[in-house]
Tab-separated table of C-alpha atoms in Angstrom:
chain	number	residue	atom	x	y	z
A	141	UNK	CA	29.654	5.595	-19.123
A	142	UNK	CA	26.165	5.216	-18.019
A	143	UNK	CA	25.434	3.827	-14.592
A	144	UNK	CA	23.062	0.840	-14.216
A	145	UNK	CA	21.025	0.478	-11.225
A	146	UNK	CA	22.203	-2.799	-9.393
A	147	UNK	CA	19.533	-5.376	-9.752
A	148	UNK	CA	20.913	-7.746	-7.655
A	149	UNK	CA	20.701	-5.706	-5.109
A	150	UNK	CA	17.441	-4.435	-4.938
A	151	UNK	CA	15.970	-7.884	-5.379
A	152	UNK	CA	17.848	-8.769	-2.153
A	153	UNK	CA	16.827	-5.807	-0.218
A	154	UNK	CA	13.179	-6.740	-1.190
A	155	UNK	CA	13.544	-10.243	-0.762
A	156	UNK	CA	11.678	-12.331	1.656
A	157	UNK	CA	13.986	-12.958	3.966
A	158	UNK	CA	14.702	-9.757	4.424
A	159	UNK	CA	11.397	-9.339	5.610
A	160	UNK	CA	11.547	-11.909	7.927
A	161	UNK	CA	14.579	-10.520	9.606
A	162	UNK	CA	12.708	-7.627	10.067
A	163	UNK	CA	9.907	-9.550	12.112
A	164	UNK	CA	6.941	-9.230	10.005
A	165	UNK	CA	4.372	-11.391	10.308
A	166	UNK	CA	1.829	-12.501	7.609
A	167	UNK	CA	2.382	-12.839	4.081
A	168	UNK	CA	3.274	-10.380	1.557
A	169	UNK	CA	0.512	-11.259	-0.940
A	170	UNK	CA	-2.908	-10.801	0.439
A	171	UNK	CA	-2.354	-8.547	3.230
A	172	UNK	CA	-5.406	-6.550	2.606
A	173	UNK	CA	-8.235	-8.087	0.117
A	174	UNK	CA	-11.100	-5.718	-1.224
A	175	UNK	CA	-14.736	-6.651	-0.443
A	176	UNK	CA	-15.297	-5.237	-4.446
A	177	UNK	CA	-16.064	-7.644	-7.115
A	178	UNK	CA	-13.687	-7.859	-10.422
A	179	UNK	CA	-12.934	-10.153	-12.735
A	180	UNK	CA	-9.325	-11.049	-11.678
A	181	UNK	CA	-8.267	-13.064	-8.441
A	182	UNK	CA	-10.213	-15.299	-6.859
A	183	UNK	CA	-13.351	-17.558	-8.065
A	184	UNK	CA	-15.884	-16.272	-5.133
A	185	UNK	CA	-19.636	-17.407	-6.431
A	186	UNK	CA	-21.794	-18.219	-9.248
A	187	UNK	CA	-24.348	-15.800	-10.680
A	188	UNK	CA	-27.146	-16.492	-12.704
A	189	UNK	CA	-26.868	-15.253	-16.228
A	190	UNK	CA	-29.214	-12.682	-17.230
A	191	UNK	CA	-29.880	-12.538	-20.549
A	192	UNK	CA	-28.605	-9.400	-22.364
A	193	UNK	CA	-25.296	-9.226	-20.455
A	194	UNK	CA	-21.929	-9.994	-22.035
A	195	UNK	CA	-21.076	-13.377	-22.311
A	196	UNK	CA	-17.341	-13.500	-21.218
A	197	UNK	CA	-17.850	-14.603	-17.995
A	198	UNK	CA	-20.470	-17.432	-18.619
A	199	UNK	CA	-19.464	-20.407	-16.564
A	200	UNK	CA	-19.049	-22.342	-20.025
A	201	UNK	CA	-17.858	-25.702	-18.190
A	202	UNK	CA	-20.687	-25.631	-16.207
A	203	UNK	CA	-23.415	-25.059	-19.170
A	204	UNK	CA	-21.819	-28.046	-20.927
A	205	UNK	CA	-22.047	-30.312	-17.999
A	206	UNK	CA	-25.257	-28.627	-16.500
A	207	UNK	CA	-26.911	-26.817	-19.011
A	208	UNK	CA	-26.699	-24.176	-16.922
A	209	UNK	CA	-26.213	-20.472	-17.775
A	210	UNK	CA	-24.077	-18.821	-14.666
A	211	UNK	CA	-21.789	-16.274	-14.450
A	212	UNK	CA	-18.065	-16.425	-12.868
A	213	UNK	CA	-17.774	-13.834	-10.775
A	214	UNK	CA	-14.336	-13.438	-8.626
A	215	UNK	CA	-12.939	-11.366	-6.193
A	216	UNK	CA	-10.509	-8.394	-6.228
A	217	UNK	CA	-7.708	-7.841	-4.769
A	218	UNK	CA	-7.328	-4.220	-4.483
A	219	UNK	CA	-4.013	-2.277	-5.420
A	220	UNK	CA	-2.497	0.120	-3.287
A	221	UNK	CA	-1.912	3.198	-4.746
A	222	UNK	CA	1.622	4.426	-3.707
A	223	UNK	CA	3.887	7.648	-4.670
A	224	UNK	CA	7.350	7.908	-4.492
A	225	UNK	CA	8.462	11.209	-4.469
A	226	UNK	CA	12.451	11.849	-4.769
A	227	UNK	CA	14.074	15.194	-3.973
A	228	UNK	CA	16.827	15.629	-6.853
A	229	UNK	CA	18.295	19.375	-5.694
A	230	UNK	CA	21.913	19.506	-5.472
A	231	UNK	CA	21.764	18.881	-1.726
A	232	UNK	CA	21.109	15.619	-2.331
A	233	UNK	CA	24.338	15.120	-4.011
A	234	UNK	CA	26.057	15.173	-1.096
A	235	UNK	CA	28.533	13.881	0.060
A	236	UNK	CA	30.254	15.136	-2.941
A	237	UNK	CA	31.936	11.534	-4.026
A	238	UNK	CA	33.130	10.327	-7.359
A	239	UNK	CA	31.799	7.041	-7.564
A	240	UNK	CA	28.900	6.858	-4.651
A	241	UNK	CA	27.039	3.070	-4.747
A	242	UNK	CA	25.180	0.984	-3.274
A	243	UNK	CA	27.520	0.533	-0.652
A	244	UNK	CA	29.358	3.597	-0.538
A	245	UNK	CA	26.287	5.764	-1.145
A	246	UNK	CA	25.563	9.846	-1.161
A	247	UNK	CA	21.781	10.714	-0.451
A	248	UNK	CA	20.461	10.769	-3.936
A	249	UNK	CA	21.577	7.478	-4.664
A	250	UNK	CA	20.752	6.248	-0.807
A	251	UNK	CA	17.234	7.157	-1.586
A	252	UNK	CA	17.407	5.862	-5.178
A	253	UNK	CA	18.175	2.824	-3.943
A	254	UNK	CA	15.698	2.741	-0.995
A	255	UNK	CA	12.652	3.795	-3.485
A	256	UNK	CA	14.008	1.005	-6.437
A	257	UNK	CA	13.671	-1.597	-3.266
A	258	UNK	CA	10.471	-0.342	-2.060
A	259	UNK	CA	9.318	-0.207	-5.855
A	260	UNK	CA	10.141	-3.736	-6.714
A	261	UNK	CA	8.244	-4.657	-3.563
A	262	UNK	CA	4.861	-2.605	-4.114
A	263	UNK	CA	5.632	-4.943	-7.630
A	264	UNK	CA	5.400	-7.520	-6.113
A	265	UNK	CA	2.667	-6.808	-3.807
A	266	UNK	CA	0.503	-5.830	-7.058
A	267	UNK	CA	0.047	-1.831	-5.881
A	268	UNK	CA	0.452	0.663	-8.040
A	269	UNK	CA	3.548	2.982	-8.390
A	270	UNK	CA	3.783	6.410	-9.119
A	271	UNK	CA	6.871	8.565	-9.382
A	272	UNK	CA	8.114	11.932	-9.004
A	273	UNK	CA	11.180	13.736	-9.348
A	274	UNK	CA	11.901	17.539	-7.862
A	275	UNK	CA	14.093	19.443	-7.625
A	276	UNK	CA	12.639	23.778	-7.907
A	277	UNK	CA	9.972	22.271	-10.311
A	278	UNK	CA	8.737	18.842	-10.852
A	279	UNK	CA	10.829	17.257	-13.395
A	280	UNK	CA	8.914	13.967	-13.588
A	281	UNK	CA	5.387	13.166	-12.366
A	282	UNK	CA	3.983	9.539	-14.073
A	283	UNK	CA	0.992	7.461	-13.825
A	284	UNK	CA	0.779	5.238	-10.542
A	285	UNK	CA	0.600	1.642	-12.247
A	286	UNK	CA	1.656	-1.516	-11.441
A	287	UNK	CA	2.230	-3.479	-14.558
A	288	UNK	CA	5.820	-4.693	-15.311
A	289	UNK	CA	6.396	-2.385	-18.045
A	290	UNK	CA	5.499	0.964	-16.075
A	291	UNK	CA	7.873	-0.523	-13.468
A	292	UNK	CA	11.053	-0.806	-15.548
A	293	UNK	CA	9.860	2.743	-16.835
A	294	UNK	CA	10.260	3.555	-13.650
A	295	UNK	CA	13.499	1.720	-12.640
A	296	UNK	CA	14.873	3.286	-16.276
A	297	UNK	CA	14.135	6.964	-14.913
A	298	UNK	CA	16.132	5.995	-11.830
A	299	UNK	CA	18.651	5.342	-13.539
A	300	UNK	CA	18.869	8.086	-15.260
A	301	UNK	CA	19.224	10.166	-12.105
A	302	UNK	CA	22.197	8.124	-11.111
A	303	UNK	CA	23.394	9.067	-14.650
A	304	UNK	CA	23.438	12.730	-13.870
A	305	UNK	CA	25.272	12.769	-11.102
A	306	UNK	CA	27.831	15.205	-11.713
A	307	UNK	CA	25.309	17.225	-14.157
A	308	UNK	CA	23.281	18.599	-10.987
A	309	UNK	CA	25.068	21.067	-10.057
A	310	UNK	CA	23.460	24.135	-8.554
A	311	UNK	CA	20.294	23.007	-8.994
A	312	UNK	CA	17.902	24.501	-6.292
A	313	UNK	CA	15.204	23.090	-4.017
A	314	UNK	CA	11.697	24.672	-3.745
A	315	UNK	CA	10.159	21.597	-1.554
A	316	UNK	CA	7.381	23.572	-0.782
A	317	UNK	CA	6.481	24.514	-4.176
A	318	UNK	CA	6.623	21.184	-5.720
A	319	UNK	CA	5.317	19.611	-3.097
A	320	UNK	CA	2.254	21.635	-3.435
A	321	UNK	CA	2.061	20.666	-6.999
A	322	UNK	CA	2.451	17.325	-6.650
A	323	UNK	CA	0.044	17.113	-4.419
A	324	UNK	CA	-2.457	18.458	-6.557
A	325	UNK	CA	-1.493	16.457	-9.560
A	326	UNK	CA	-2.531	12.976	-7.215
A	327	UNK	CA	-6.223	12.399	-7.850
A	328	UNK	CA	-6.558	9.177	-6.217
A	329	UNK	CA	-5.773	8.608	-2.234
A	330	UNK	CA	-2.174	7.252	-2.506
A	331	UNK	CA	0.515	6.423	0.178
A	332	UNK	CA	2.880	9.099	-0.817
A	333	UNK	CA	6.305	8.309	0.150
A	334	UNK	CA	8.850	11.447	0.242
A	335	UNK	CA	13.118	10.912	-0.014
A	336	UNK	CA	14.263	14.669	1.066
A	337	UNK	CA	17.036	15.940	2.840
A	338	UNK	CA	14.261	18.855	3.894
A	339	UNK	CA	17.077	21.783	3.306
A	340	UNK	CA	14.997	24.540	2.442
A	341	UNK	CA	14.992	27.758	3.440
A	342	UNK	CA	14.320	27.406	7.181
A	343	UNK	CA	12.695	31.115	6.890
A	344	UNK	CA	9.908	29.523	5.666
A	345	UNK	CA	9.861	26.409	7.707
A	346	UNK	CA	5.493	26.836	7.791
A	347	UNK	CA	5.680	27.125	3.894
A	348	UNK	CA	7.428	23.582	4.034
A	349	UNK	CA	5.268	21.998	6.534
A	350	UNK	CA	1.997	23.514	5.050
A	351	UNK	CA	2.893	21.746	1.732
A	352	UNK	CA	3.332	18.897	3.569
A	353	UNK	CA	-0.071	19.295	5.175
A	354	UNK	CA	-1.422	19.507	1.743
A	355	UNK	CA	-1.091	16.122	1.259
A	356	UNK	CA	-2.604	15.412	4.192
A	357	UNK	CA	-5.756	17.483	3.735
A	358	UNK	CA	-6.249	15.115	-0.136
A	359	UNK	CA	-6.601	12.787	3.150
A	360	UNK	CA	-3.323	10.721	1.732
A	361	UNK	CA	-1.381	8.800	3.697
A	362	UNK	CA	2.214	9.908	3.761
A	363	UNK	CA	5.759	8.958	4.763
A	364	UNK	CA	8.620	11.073	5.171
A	365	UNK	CA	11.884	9.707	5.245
A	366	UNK	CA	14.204	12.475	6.312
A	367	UNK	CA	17.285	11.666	3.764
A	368	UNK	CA	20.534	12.450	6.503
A	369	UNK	CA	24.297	11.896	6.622
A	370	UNK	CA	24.305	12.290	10.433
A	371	UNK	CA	27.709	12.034	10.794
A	372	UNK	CA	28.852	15.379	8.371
A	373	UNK	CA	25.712	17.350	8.404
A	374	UNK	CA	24.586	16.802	11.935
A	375	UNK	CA	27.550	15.884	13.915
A	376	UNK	CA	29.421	17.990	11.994
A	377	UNK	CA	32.290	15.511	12.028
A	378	UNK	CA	35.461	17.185	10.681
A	379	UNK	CA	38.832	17.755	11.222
A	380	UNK	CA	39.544	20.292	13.647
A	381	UNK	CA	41.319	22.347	11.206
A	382	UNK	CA	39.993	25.772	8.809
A	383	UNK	CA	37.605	24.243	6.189
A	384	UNK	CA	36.039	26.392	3.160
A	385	UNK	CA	32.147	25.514	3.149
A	386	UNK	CA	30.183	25.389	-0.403
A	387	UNK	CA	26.475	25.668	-0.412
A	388	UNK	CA	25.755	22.798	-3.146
A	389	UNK	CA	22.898	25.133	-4.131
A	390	UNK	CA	23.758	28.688	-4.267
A	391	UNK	CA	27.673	28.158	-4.799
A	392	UNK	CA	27.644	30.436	-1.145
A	393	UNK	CA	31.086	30.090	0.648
A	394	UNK	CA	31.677	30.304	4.486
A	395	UNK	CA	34.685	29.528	6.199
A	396	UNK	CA	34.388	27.961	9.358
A	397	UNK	CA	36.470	26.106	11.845
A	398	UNK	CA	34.402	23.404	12.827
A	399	UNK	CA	35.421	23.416	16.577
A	400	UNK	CA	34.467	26.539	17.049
A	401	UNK	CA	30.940	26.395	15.789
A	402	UNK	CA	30.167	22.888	16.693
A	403	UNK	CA	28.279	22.718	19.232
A	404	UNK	CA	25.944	25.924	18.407
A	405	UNK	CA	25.686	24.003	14.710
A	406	UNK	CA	24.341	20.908	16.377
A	407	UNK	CA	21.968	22.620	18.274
A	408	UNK	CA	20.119	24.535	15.475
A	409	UNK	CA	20.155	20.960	13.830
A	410	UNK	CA	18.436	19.441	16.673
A	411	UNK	CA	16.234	22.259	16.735
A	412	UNK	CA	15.206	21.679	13.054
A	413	UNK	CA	14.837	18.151	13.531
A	414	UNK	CA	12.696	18.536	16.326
A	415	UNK	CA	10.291	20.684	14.644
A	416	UNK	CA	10.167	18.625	11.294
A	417	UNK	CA	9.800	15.874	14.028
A	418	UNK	CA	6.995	17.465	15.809
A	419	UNK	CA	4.786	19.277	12.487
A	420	UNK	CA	5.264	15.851	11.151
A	421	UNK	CA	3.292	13.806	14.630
A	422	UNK	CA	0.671	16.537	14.321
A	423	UNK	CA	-0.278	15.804	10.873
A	424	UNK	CA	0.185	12.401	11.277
A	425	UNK	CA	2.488	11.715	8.778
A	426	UNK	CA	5.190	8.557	9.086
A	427	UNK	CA	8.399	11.106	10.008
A	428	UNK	CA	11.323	8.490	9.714
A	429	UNK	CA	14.807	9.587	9.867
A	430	UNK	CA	17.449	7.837	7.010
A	431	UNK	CA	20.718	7.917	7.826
A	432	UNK	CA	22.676	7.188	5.045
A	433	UNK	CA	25.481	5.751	6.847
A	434	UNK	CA	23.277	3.354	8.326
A	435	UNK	CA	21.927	0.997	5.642
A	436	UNK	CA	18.538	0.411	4.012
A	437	UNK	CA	17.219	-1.762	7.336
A	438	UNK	CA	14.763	0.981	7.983
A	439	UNK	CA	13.219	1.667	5.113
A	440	UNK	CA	10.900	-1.166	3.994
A	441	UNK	CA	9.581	-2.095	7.237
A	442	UNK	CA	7.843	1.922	7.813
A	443	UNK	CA	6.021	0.953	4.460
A	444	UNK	CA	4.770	-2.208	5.102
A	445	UNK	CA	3.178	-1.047	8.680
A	446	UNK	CA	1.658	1.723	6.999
A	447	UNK	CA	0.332	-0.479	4.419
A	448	UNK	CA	-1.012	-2.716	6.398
A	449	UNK	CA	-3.205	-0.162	8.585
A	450	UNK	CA	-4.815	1.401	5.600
A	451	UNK	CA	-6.613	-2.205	4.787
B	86	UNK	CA	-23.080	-30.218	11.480
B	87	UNK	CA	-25.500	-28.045	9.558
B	88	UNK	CA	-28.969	-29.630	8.947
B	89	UNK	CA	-30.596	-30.340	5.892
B	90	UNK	CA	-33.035	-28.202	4.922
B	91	UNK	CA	-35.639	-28.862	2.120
B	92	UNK	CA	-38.406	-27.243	0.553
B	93	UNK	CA	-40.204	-29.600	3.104
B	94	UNK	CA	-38.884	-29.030	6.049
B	95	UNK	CA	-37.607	-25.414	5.808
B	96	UNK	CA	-40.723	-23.641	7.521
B	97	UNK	CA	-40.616	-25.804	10.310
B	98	UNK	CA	-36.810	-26.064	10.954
B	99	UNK	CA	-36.083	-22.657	9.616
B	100	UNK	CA	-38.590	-20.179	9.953
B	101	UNK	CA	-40.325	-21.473	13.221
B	102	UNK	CA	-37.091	-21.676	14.941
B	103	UNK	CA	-36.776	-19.232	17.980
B	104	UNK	CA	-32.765	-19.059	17.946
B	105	UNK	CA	-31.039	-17.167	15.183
B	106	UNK	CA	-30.923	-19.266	11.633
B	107	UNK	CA	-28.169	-18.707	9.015
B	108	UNK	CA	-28.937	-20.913	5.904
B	109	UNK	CA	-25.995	-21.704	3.191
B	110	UNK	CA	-27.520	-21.784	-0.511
B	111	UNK	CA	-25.335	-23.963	-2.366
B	112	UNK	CA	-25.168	-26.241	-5.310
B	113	UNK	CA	-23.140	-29.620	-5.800
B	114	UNK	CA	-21.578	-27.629	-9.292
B	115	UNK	CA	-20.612	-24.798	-7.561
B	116	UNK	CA	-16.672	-24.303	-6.741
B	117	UNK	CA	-17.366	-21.450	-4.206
B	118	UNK	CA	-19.818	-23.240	-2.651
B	119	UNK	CA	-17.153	-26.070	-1.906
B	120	UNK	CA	-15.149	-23.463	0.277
B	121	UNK	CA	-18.032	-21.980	1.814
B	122	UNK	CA	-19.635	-25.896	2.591
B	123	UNK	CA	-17.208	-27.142	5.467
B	124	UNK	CA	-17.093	-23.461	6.942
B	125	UNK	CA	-20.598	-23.557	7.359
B	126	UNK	CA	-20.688	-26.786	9.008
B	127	UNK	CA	-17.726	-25.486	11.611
B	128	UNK	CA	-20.238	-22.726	12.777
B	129	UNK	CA	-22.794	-25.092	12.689
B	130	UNK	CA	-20.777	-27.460	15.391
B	131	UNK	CA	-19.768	-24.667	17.087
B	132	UNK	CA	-23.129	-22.472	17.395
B	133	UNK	CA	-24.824	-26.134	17.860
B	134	UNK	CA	-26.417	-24.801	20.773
B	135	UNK	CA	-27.195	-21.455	20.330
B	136	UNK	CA	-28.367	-21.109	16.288
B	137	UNK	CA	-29.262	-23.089	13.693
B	138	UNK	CA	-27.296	-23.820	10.996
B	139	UNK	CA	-28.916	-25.348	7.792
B	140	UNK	CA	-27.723	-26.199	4.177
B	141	UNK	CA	-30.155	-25.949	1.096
B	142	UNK	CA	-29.534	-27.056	-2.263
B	143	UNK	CA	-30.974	-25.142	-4.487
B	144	UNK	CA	-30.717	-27.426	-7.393
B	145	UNK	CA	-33.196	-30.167	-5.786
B	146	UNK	CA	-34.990	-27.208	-3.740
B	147	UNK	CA	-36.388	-24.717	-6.143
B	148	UNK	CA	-39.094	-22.927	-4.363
B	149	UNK	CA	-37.370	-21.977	-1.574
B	150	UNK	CA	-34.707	-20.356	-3.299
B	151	UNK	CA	-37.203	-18.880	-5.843
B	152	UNK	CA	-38.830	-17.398	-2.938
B	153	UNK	CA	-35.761	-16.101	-1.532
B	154	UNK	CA	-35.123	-14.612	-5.007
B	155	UNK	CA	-31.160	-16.594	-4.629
B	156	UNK	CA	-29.763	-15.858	-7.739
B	157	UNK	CA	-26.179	-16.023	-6.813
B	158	UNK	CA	-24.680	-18.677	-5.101
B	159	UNK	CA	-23.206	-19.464	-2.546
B	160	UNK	CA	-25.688	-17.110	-0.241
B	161	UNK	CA	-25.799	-17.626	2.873
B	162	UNK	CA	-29.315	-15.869	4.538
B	163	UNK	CA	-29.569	-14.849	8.079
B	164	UNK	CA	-33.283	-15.583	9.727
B	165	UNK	CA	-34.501	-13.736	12.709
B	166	UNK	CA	-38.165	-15.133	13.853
B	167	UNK	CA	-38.519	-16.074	10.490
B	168	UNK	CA	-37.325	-12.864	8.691
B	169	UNK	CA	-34.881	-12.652	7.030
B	170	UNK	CA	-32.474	-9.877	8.842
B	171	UNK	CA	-29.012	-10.053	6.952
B	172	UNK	CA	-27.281	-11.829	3.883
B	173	UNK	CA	-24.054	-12.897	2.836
B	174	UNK	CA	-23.254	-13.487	-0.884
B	175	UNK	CA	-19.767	-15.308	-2.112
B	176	UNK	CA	-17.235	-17.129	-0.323
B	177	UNK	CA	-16.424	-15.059	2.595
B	178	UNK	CA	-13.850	-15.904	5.770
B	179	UNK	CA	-15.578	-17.764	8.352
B	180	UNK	CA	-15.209	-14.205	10.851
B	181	UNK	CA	-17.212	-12.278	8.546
B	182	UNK	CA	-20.342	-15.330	9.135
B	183	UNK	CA	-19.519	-15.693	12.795
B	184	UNK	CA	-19.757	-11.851	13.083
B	185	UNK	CA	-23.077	-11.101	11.749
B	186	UNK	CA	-24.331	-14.858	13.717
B	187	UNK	CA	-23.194	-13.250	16.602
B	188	UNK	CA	-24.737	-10.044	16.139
B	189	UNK	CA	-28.369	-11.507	15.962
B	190	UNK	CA	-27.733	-13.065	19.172
């Protein structure tokens, strides 16, 4: 049976008031305001017609009243360009559940959720919204728009994801690699926003980090939120008992006791952390950590502060 | 309160003036210029001391705005010694005005 995203939800998790709670001042609409002239917001002065030019913007109130030939011109608000970019390897899929939701959630459908919230909101904020899907290649890269119809194209590929979850199996990461591509295939200086659980090969931690960098370099502004279920992958919180251990990836099995390995495991996750942590400050990219046991609190308010320092 | 500037009177309240001089180009048809209008006259009550702040309608003062080549409206022109030194087109928020006033000062 196909799975719907759950609308409800994602209009409450973008509401207002959940925007209040989280103490942000100002309104959403007109945080920024573009000191370019278009032909779309706001009436900001009368020009003289000159004669030659097209007539669509002739003040044609004014020439009846006045005889008068001005032109309307109006001011723009300017759209944000934003990214979403979703990690969709088989790593994501975890924890392995049957029926993972909104509630209940793994991290592919914690950071589905989080990116359909922070979608509808760049919707309603009028910025543009872009999406792509990885997992060892990029399986999706659209347009950044921001009309309606590009947004339910984008909710309806979503969707789609949280369709597949059992179909995923095996299916590797290469974050560096796609990362690279994708960030050749933005043109325009976007706020990229990355969903990853950032398991890659940690042999090659400076491939991962330079492809991060890329992005950087395009002189983008990007957010990272680090996609986590603290409590199995980092506290490694199981039953003190044998356990059989499945790479999601490579099908690789280890059997561990978790007791016994605990404490050295939590370490070397610290240790990664910290690094990701610390590339992350020097490049100046957003690093925010998502637990997925912890709700979707943290996820709109990184967005909005970044948004509201690049205008 | 901004004055009222003419083609009359603008050399001699304007251009003669030896404080800064911002001067709002407006038109009674002119929506923008209704938003523009009362912010004008704010900085004029608060700069009352240190600028002059004038309003000229364009429709009943031709030359002057000729002269100034004002082809959009609202403008709002910034006068140093009689120069002009810096100019504002479209409705703008009052800190943008207040801003470049200050800076001539």
């Amino acid at each position: 049976m196909a799975r719907n995203l759950d609308h409800s939800r994602i209009q409450q998790m973008s509401s207002f008031e959940m925007l209040a709670n989280q103490v942000v001042e100002g309104t959403i609409t007109g945080l920024h305001k573009s000191p370019f002239h278009g032909f779309s917001v706001e009436f900001a002065e009368h020009r003289q017609y000159n004669s030659g030019e097209s007539t669509r913007h002739i003040d044609w109130k004014l020439f009846g009243r006045t005889d008068k030939m001005f032109v309307k011109r109006f001011e723009e608000e300017t759209n944000l360009r934003c990214r979403l970019i979703l990690d969709c390897s088989s790593s994501m899929y975890f924890p392995k559940m049957n029926e993972p939701s909104f509630d209940n959630p793994n991290k592919i459908v914690f950071s589905i959720y989080a990116a359909a919230a922070l979608m509808s909101l760049m919707k309603k904020q009028r910025d543009a919204t872009g999406l792509s899907l990885f997992t060892d290649k990029i399986n999706l890269h659209s347009h950044a728009k921001s009309n309606s119809v590009h947004i339910k194209y984008l909710f309806g590929e979503l969707e789609k994801i949280l369709d597949q979850k059992l179909l995923n199996e095996d299916q590797k990461t290469d974050i560096p690699n796609s990362l690279h591509q994708i960030a050749e295939m933005i043109h325009k200086r976007s706020l990229v926003i990355i969903f990853s659980d950032m398991f890659d090969d940690y042999d090659r931690a400076d491939k991962l980090f330079q492809s991060l960098q890329h992005f950087r370099h395009y002189n983008h502004e990007v957010i990272l939120f680090h996609v986590v279920d603290k409590k199995l992958e980092e506290d490694l919180h199981l039953e003190d008992r044998p356990y059989k251990l499945v790479d999601m990836e490579s099908g690789e099995q280890l059997r561990i006791n978790p007791s016994e390995i605990r404490e050295r495991y939590a370490e070397m996750s610290a240790k990664i952390q910290h690094d990701l942590e610390m590339k992350c400050g020097r490049y100046n990219i957003d690093y925010v950590r998502a637990d997925i046991n912890k709700g979707f609190d943290g996820i709109i308010l990184p967005y909005l502060l970044k948004r509201k320092k690049l205008h | 309160m901004a004055l009222e500037l003419t083609d009359a009177n603008f050399e001699e309240l304007a251009l003669k003036s030896d404080k800064p001089v911002i001067v709002d180009f407006w038109a009674v048809w002119c929506g923008p210029c209704r938003i523009v209008g009362p912010v004008v006259e704010e900085i004029g009550e608060e700069f009352a001391e240190k600028a002059v702040v004038g309003k000229l309608d364009v429709d009943h003062n031709p030359e002057i705005a000729r002269k100034y080549g004002i082809r959009n409206i609202p403008t709002i022109l910034f006068f140093k010694d009689g120069e002009v030194v810096d100019k504002q087109v479209g409705s703008v928020p009052k800190q943008v005005l207040v801003n470049k006033l200050e800076s001539l000062m």
